[in-house]
Short mmCIF file of C-alpha atoms in Angstrom, two decimals:
data_model
loop_
_atom_site.label_atom_id
_atom_site.label_comp_id
_atom_site.label_asym_id
_atom_site.label_seq_id
_atom_site.Cartn_x
_atom_site.Cartn_y
_atom_site.Cartn_z
CA MET D 267 18.16 20.62 9.10
CA THR D 268 15.31 19.17 6.55
CA GLN D 269 16.86 17.61 3.50
CA ARG D 270 13.84 17.27 0.52
CA ASN D 271 13.61 13.24 -0.62
CA VAL D 272 12.09 12.17 -3.75
CA ARG D 273 11.03 8.36 -4.15
CA VAL D 274 9.50 6.48 -6.83
CA LEU D 275 7.12 3.70 -6.15
CA THR D 276 5.50 1.79 -9.22
CA GLY D 277 2.71 -1.25 -9.69
CA ALA D 278 -0.52 -1.86 -7.88
CA GLN D 279 1.67 -1.50 -3.76
CA ALA D 280 1.05 2.34 -4.49
CA SER D 281 -2.72 2.84 -2.41
CA PHE D 282 -4.46 5.98 -1.35
CA THR D 283 -5.87 4.32 1.55
CA ASN D 284 -2.16 3.36 3.02
CA GLU D 285 -1.02 6.82 2.17
CA ALA D 286 -3.59 8.74 3.75
CA ARG D 287 -2.77 6.52 6.97
CA SER D 288 0.58 7.67 6.87
CA ILE D 289 0.05 11.50 6.39
CA GLN D 290 -2.21 11.11 9.22
CA PHE D 291 1.13 9.39 10.95
CA ALA D 292 3.21 11.93 10.29
CA ALA D 293 0.84 14.99 11.35
CA GLN D 294 0.76 12.96 14.69
CA ARG D 295 4.09 13.35 14.89
CA GLY D 296 4.37 16.71 14.03
CA GLU D 297 6.45 16.40 10.84
CA THR D 298 5.75 18.45 8.15
CA ARG D 299 5.86 15.94 4.66
CA LEU D 300 4.45 16.30 1.13
CA VAL D 301 3.72 13.33 -1.08
CA LYS D 302 1.54 13.06 -4.48
CA LEU D 303 0.09 9.95 -5.89
CA GLY D 304 -1.09 10.37 -9.12
CA PRO D 305 -2.93 13.38 -9.29
CA ILE D 306 -3.89 13.49 -5.42
CA VAL D 307 -1.00 15.53 -3.23
CA PHE D 308 -1.05 14.55 0.41
CA PHE D 309 0.45 16.57 3.12
CA SER D 310 0.90 17.48 6.73
CA SER D 311 2.01 20.43 9.20
CA SER D 312 4.72 20.78 12.03
CA GLY D 313 1.50 21.70 14.05
CA GLY D 314 -0.26 18.68 13.37
CA ASP D 315 -2.90 19.05 10.51
CA ALA D 316 -3.35 16.92 7.54
CA TRP D 317 -4.94 17.52 4.12
CA MET D 318 -5.38 15.30 1.21
CA LEU D 319 -5.66 17.74 -2.22
CA ASP D 320 -6.65 17.34 -6.21
CA PRO D 321 -5.22 20.43 -7.32
CA GLU D 322 -6.95 20.00 -10.56
CA ASP D 323 -10.24 21.32 -9.20
CA GLN D 324 -9.34 22.28 -6.07
CA SER D 325 -11.30 19.97 -3.95
CA ALA D 326 -10.10 19.22 -0.60
CA VAL D 327 -10.08 16.68 2.23
CA CYS D 328 -8.69 17.32 6.21
CA LEU D 329 -7.16 14.17 7.51
CA ALA D 330 -6.02 15.43 10.66
CA ARG D 331 -6.49 18.42 12.85
CA ASP D 332 -4.06 19.34 16.28
CA HIS D 333 -2.26 15.86 15.77
CA VAL D 334 -5.75 14.24 16.16
CA PRO D 335 -6.56 12.13 13.00
CA ARG D 336 -9.96 12.43 11.08
CA PRO D 337 -12.12 9.38 9.20
CA ILE D 338 -10.18 8.79 6.01
CA PRO D 339 -13.29 9.42 3.79
CA ILE D 340 -11.77 6.81 0.64
CA GLN D 341 -13.70 3.90 -0.53
CA GLU D 342 -10.55 1.44 -2.36
CA THR D 343 -10.82 -1.90 -3.91
CA ASP D 344 -8.79 -3.57 -6.88
CA SER D 345 -11.28 -1.57 -9.41
CA LYS D 346 -12.75 1.37 -8.02
CA LEU D 347 -11.24 4.41 -6.20
CA LEU D 348 -14.07 7.02 -4.56
CA ILE D 349 -12.68 9.82 -2.51
CA GLU D 350 -15.41 12.42 -0.93
CA TRP D 351 -14.00 15.32 -0.90
CA ASN D 352 -15.77 17.73 1.48
CA ALA D 353 -13.79 21.09 1.20
CA ASP D 354 -12.62 23.53 -1.24
CA TYR D 355 -9.50 25.33 -1.21
CA SER D 356 -6.99 28.10 -2.16
CA ILE D 357 -3.36 28.92 -1.87
CA GLN D 358 -2.47 32.75 -2.02
CA GLY D 359 1.28 33.28 -1.15
CA GLU D 360 1.69 31.75 2.76
CA THR D 361 -1.61 31.82 3.33
CA PHE D 362 -4.09 27.98 2.62
CA THR D 363 -7.87 29.05 2.28
CA TYR D 364 -10.75 26.37 2.60
CA THR D 365 -14.20 26.18 2.86
CA GLU D 366 -15.87 23.40 4.43
CA ARG D 367 -18.94 22.44 1.70
CA ASN D 368 -21.76 21.93 4.54
CA SER D 369 -20.28 25.87 6.21
CA PRO D 370 -20.61 28.71 4.28
CA SER D 371 -17.58 30.25 6.94
CA VAL D 372 -14.06 30.51 5.11
CA ARG D 373 -11.02 30.17 6.90
CA THR D 374 -7.55 31.06 6.59
CA VAL D 375 -4.13 29.21 7.62
CA VAL D 376 -0.63 30.10 7.88
CA GLY D 377 2.08 28.00 8.59
CA TYR D 378 1.31 25.23 5.58
CA PRO D 379 4.21 24.35 3.27
CA THR D 380 2.35 26.39 0.67
CA ALA D 381 5.44 27.08 -1.94
CA GLU D 382 6.52 23.24 -1.38
CA ILE D 383 2.78 21.86 -2.47
CA GLU D 384 2.67 24.62 -5.79
CA GLN D 385 6.17 23.66 -6.50
CA MET D 386 5.42 19.69 -6.32
CA VAL D 387 2.19 20.18 -8.94
CA ARG D 388 4.23 22.50 -11.48
CA ASP D 389 7.62 19.94 -11.23
CA TYR D 390 5.28 16.70 -11.42
CA PRO D 391 2.15 17.06 -13.61
CA ALA D 392 0.04 13.99 -13.20
CA SER D 393 -2.52 12.70 -15.61
CA PRO D 394 -6.13 11.93 -14.62
CA LEU D 395 -6.54 8.21 -13.46
CA ALA D 396 -6.12 5.84 -15.83
CA ASP D 397 -9.12 4.63 -18.18
CA LEU D 398 -9.99 1.69 -16.81
CA SER D 399 -12.98 0.48 -18.63
CA ALA D 400 -11.31 -2.92 -19.56
CA GLY D 401 -10.17 -3.55 -15.95
CA GLU D 402 -13.84 -2.93 -14.86
CA ALA D 403 -15.22 -5.18 -17.54
CA ALA D 404 -12.20 -7.98 -15.97
CA PHE D 405 -13.22 -7.59 -12.71
CA ALA D 406 -16.79 -7.36 -13.39
CA ARG D 407 -16.03 -11.27 -15.14
CA LEU D 408 -13.90 -12.48 -12.03
CA LYS D 409 -16.95 -12.35 -10.17
CA THR D 410 -18.12 -15.58 -12.34
CA GLY D 411 -17.48 -19.11 -10.57
CA ARG D 412 -14.24 -21.00 -11.99
CA ASN D 413 -16.75 -23.85 -13.36
CA ASP D 414 -19.28 -21.78 -14.52
CA PRO D 415 -19.73 -21.49 -18.44
CA CYS D 416 -17.17 -18.28 -19.40
CA PRO D 417 -18.91 -15.25 -20.05
CA CYS D 418 -17.25 -14.90 -23.45
CA GLY D 419 -19.58 -17.55 -24.81
CA SER D 420 -17.14 -20.34 -25.98
CA GLY D 421 -19.14 -22.84 -24.10
CA ARG D 422 -15.85 -23.80 -22.00
CA LYS D 423 -15.20 -23.76 -18.21
CA TYR D 424 -14.01 -19.81 -17.14
CA LYS D 425 -11.15 -21.54 -15.25
CA LYS D 426 -9.96 -23.04 -18.90
CA CYS D 427 -11.12 -20.30 -21.08
CA CYS D 428 -10.57 -16.18 -20.34
CA LEU D 429 -9.94 -16.62 -16.29
CA ALA D 430 -5.67 -15.79 -17.06
CA SER D 431 -6.43 -13.27 -19.32
CA ASP D 432 -8.89 -11.85 -16.88
CA GLU D 433 -6.80 -11.30 -13.97
CA ALA D 434 -4.28 -9.93 -16.22
CA LEU D 435 -5.98 -7.19 -17.19
CA GLU D 436 -7.22 -6.53 -13.41
CA ARG D 437 -3.74 -6.67 -12.36
CA LYS D 438 -3.19 -4.12 -15.48
CA ALA D 439 -5.92 -1.83 -14.54
CA ILE D 440 -4.68 -1.84 -10.66
CA ALA D 441 -1.31 -0.72 -11.40
CA ALA D 442 -2.49 2.02 -14.14
CA ARG D 443 -4.98 3.49 -11.61
CA GLN D 444 -2.09 4.16 -9.32
CA ASP D 445 -0.28 5.96 -11.98
CA SER D 446 3.22 3.79 -11.55
CA LYS D 447 4.25 6.58 -9.55
CA LEU D 448 4.44 7.85 -6.12
CA GLU D 449 6.88 10.97 -4.93
CA ARG D 450 7.43 11.42 -1.45
CA ILE D 451 9.05 14.68 -0.73
CA GLU D 452 10.90 15.29 2.80
CA LEU D 453 11.04 19.55 2.99
CA GLY D 454 14.06 21.47 2.91
CA PRO D 455 16.89 22.23 -0.08
CA GLU D 456 15.69 21.00 -3.23
CA ILE D 457 17.90 18.16 -4.84
CA PRO D 458 17.71 17.62 -8.57
CA TYR D 459 15.20 14.74 -9.55
CA ALA D 460 16.65 12.40 -11.57
CA GLU D 461 13.84 10.49 -14.08
CA PRO D 462 13.53 6.64 -13.73
CA ASP D 463 15.50 4.34 -16.11
CA PRO D 464 13.28 2.53 -18.12
CA GLU D 465 14.70 -0.37 -17.73
CA LEU D 466 14.73 -0.39 -14.14
CA GLU D 467 10.82 0.35 -14.50
CA ASP D 468 10.20 -2.71 -16.60
CA GLU D 469 12.05 -4.82 -14.15
CA MET D 470 9.37 -4.03 -11.37
CA PHE D 471 6.82 -5.59 -13.43
CA GLU D 472 8.80 -9.63 -13.70
CA PRO D 473 6.75 -12.29 -14.82
CA GLU D 474 4.84 -14.43 -12.74
CA VAL D 475 6.39 -17.95 -11.27
CA GLU D 476 5.98 -20.45 -13.74
CA LEU D 477 4.11 -23.27 -11.93
CA ALA D 478 4.07 -27.03 -13.45
CA PRO D 479 0.64 -27.90 -14.77
CA GLU D 480 -0.07 -30.46 -11.91
CA VAL D 481 0.30 -27.57 -9.25
CA HIS D 482 -1.88 -25.70 -11.65
CA ASP D 483 -4.26 -28.57 -11.18
CA GLN D 484 -3.79 -28.59 -7.43
CA LEU D 485 -4.79 -25.17 -6.99
CA ASP D 486 -7.96 -25.11 -8.81
CA GLU D 487 -8.79 -28.42 -7.37
CA LEU D 488 -8.75 -26.48 -3.72
CA TRP D 489 -9.64 -23.16 -4.59
CA ASP D 490 -12.87 -24.69 -6.82
CA GLU D 491 -13.96 -26.71 -3.22
CA PHE D 492 -13.44 -23.52 -0.90
CA ASP D 493 -15.12 -21.43 -3.51
CA GLU D 494 -18.39 -23.11 -3.31
CA THR D 495 -19.02 -21.90 0.23
CA VAL D 496 -20.34 -18.41 0.66
CA HIS D 497 -19.60 -17.99 4.67
CA PRO D 498 -16.54 -20.56 4.88
CA THR D 499 -16.12 -21.71 8.42
CA ALA D 500 -12.63 -21.62 10.25
CA GLN D 501 -12.40 -25.49 9.36
CA GLN D 502 -12.84 -24.97 5.65
CA MET D 503 -10.05 -21.88 5.64
CA ASP D 504 -7.99 -24.18 7.68
CA THR D 505 -8.43 -26.60 5.60
CA LEU D 506 -7.46 -24.96 2.05
CA LEU D 507 -4.73 -23.38 4.24
CA ALA D 508 -2.71 -26.66 4.81
CA GLY D 509 -3.84 -27.93 0.99
CA LEU D 510 -1.84 -24.32 -0.20
CA LEU D 511 1.09 -24.75 2.34
CA ASN D 512 1.62 -28.53 0.75
CA LEU D 513 2.11 -26.79 -2.56
CA PRO D 514 5.09 -25.12 -3.60
CA PRO D 515 5.14 -21.63 -1.95
CA GLU D 516 5.60 -19.61 -4.47
CA ALA D 517 2.05 -20.41 -6.16
CA THR D 518 0.39 -18.86 -3.55
CA ASP D 519 -0.06 -14.90 -2.54
CA TRP D 520 0.26 -14.70 0.86
CA ASN D 521 -0.37 -11.11 1.22
CA ASP D 522 -3.86 -12.33 -0.40
CA LEU D 523 -4.85 -15.08 1.46
CA PHE D 524 -4.22 -13.38 4.71
CA HIS D 525 -6.17 -10.44 3.21
CA ARG D 526 -9.61 -12.90 2.35
CA PHE D 527 -9.17 -14.60 5.69
CA ALA D 528 -9.70 -11.42 7.59
CA ASP D 529 -12.51 -10.73 5.45
CA TYR D 530 -14.28 -13.78 6.54
CA ASP D 531 -13.55 -13.31 9.98
CA TYR D 532 -11.02 -15.97 10.83
CA PRO D 533 -10.75 -16.49 14.68
CA ASP D 534 -7.45 -16.35 14.98
CA LEU D 535 -5.49 -13.91 12.91
CA GLU D 536 -2.81 -13.81 15.05
CA GLY D 537 -1.86 -18.00 15.09
CA LEU D 538 -2.54 -17.67 11.32
CA PHE D 539 0.12 -14.76 11.08
CA ARG D 540 2.38 -17.31 12.87
CA ARG D 541 1.28 -20.25 10.97
CA ILE D 542 2.11 -18.36 7.81
CA ALA D 543 4.89 -16.87 8.77
CA GLY D 544 6.68 -19.79 10.52
CA THR D 545 6.59 -21.86 7.62
CA VAL D 546 6.62 -20.34 4.20
CA PRO D 547 9.95 -19.64 2.91
CA HIS D 548 11.15 -15.91 2.81
CA THR D 549 12.34 -15.53 -0.76
CA LYS D 550 11.73 -13.32 -3.69
CA ALA D 551 9.64 -15.57 -5.07
CA THR D 552 7.25 -15.69 -2.02
CA GLU D 553 6.46 -12.03 -1.65
CA MET D 554 6.60 -11.97 2.28
CA GLY D 555 7.64 -8.80 2.44
CA PHE D 556 4.10 -7.84 0.94
CA PHE D 557 2.91 -10.42 3.60
CA TYR D 558 4.30 -8.54 6.16
CA TRP D 559 2.88 -5.37 4.89
CA GLY D 560 -0.33 -6.35 4.68
CA ALA D 561 -0.55 -8.41 7.89
CA ALA D 562 0.56 -4.94 9.73
CA GLU D 563 -2.19 -3.15 7.75
CA VAL D 564 -5.12 -5.73 9.26
CA PHE D 565 -3.99 -5.63 13.01
CA LEU D 566 -4.15 -2.07 12.58
CA ARG D 567 -7.56 -2.06 11.40
CA ARG D 568 -8.42 -4.39 13.88
CA GLN D 569 -6.56 -2.94 16.81
CA ALA D 570 -4.22 -5.53 17.47
CA LEU D 571 -1.38 -3.76 17.97
CA CYS D 572 0.16 -5.26 20.30
CA THR D 573 1.26 -7.63 17.24
CA LEU D 574 3.04 -5.15 15.49
CA PRO D 575 6.38 -5.66 17.20
CA GLU D 576 6.24 -9.60 15.65
CA VAL D 577 5.20 -8.39 12.41
CA ALA D 578 8.74 -6.22 12.57
CA ALA D 579 10.60 -9.32 13.86
CA GLY D 580 8.95 -11.70 10.99
CA PHE D 581 10.36 -8.93 8.56
CA CYS D 582 13.95 -8.68 9.78
CA ARG D 583 14.40 -12.47 8.58
CA LEU D 584 13.87 -10.86 5.09
CA ASP D 585 16.85 -10.26 2.83
CA ALA D 586 18.44 -7.79 0.72
CA GLU D 587 16.27 -9.84 -1.92
CA SER D 588 13.73 -10.75 -0.65
CA TYR D 589 12.70 -7.36 1.51
CA ASP D 590 10.84 -4.19 -0.40
CA PRO D 591 11.78 -0.67 0.83
CA ASP D 592 8.19 0.57 0.97
CA ALA D 593 7.09 -2.22 3.10
CA LEU D 594 9.97 -1.05 5.17
CA ALA D 595 9.01 2.23 5.50
CA HIS D 596 5.11 1.67 6.11
CA ILE D 597 5.89 -0.57 8.95
CA GLU D 598 8.37 1.60 10.24
CA ASP D 599 5.63 4.85 10.06
CA TRP D 600 3.00 2.50 11.98
CA LEU D 601 5.13 1.06 14.58
CA LEU D 602 6.14 4.81 15.72
CA ALA D 603 3.05 5.74 15.68
CA THR D 604 1.58 3.27 17.87
CA GLY D 605 3.71 3.36 20.73
CA TYR D 606 6.79 1.20 19.75
CA PRO D 607 9.64 3.53 18.77
CA ALA D 608 12.45 0.99 20.27
CA GLU D 609 11.17 -1.79 17.86
CA ALA D 610 11.20 0.76 14.52
CA LEU D 611 14.65 1.73 15.46
CA GLY D 612 15.45 -2.10 15.43
CA LEU D 613 13.87 -2.56 11.88
CA ALA D 614 15.96 0.76 10.95
CA GLU D 615 19.59 -0.63 12.43
CA HIS D 616 18.68 -3.91 10.91
CA PHE D 617 18.26 -2.65 7.36
CA LEU D 618 20.55 0.00 7.36
CA PRO D 619 23.40 -2.04 5.94
CA ILE D 620 20.47 -3.52 3.00
CA LEU D 621 19.72 -0.60 2.30
CA ARG D 622 23.11 1.16 1.60
CA ALA D 623 23.62 -1.90 -0.66
CA ASP D 624 20.83 -1.32 -2.80
CA GLU D 625 21.48 0.30 -5.85
CA GLU D 626 17.91 1.40 -6.11
CA ILE D 627 17.97 3.63 -3.49
CA MET D 628 19.61 6.87 -3.78
CA SER D 629 22.15 7.36 -1.39
CA TRP D 630 21.25 10.10 0.32
CA ALA D 631 17.62 8.87 1.29
CA ILE D 632 19.86 6.82 4.02
CA PRO D 633 20.33 9.25 6.46
CA LEU D 634 17.12 10.74 6.30
CA HIS D 635 15.26 7.07 6.63
CA TRP D 636 17.81 6.54 9.41
CA ALA D 637 17.20 9.82 10.99
CA ARG D 638 13.85 9.64 11.09
CA ALA D 639 13.84 6.29 13.16
CA ALA D 640 16.19 7.25 15.63
CA GLY D 641 15.03 10.70 16.37
CA THR D 642 11.33 9.53 17.24
CA ALA D 643 13.08 6.95 19.07
CA ALA D 644 14.84 9.16 20.90
CA ARG D 645 12.00 11.20 22.11
#
């Protein structure tokens, strides 16, 4: 018997691209799943189809057909989101009707979770994506060199003037864009939804770790030297990494660093992953849970699938204080979708007692987490 499971994800870790990829994986496995991120609805069917919908103007994109993923038409950056809608849809009772915009033919499908889609839209209304004007302006200013004159006209260097406030504005814009809420539903009998505790929501936006002034100065020196080169070499990236590893580990966003090096085509990403994972302590302050999440996404995008079990093994070094349940769910999904069910099951077994002890996770969600990994591994 299937059950209904509602989960809430807050903050900038929500990603439309990641959710599109996850719903494709669900379609590949023939799972019926329904997800709502901001105003956008994602769903998959037991027949292997997956769609992304905008209920406000009835726009749609097919993400998978007959268990085969299609290209994800999403361009997503820290300050902008662009979705290339290519179809229009309507729901009439149990029928889902759509028209592709480059074709006049109308097609009707039966067997999609149409009632649940309409109920989700009614029960969890979302306002349009937040106004990003302040965040976009900050994002534009962040392209200023750290040692260049500040755009505000103060005459001071950017790093000594508005850099910190612009970074804060950018973080707020990211959180606002992603609507601070993700409802993920496994279809089945309805369980009453409890509104999140505002006090718990506040705890999710904890202040950054306080660093000593001399650490800030060392960070500035390292990044200033690195940013002087438009196309850094592997040696320059190694020099930056060595310098960052000599500073307090919580001073660096390791997930962001790994993505930067990947964007610069670092020649040995697997070696980079092992060096960071083997050196940085796995604490709440270092946020290594997000590092593993980001590394898995990079390896998946580059088809370096053989590294995913190593990512899972590293994630198992996290404890109840340092892990992230959403990172855990995504890594399990990717392991299952890429042919590593035993590793996904091992990850689920390792974190089952931690999930049970996590007071922020509803008790009825734990069996669903276990059944998904164990059921797929047994196939």
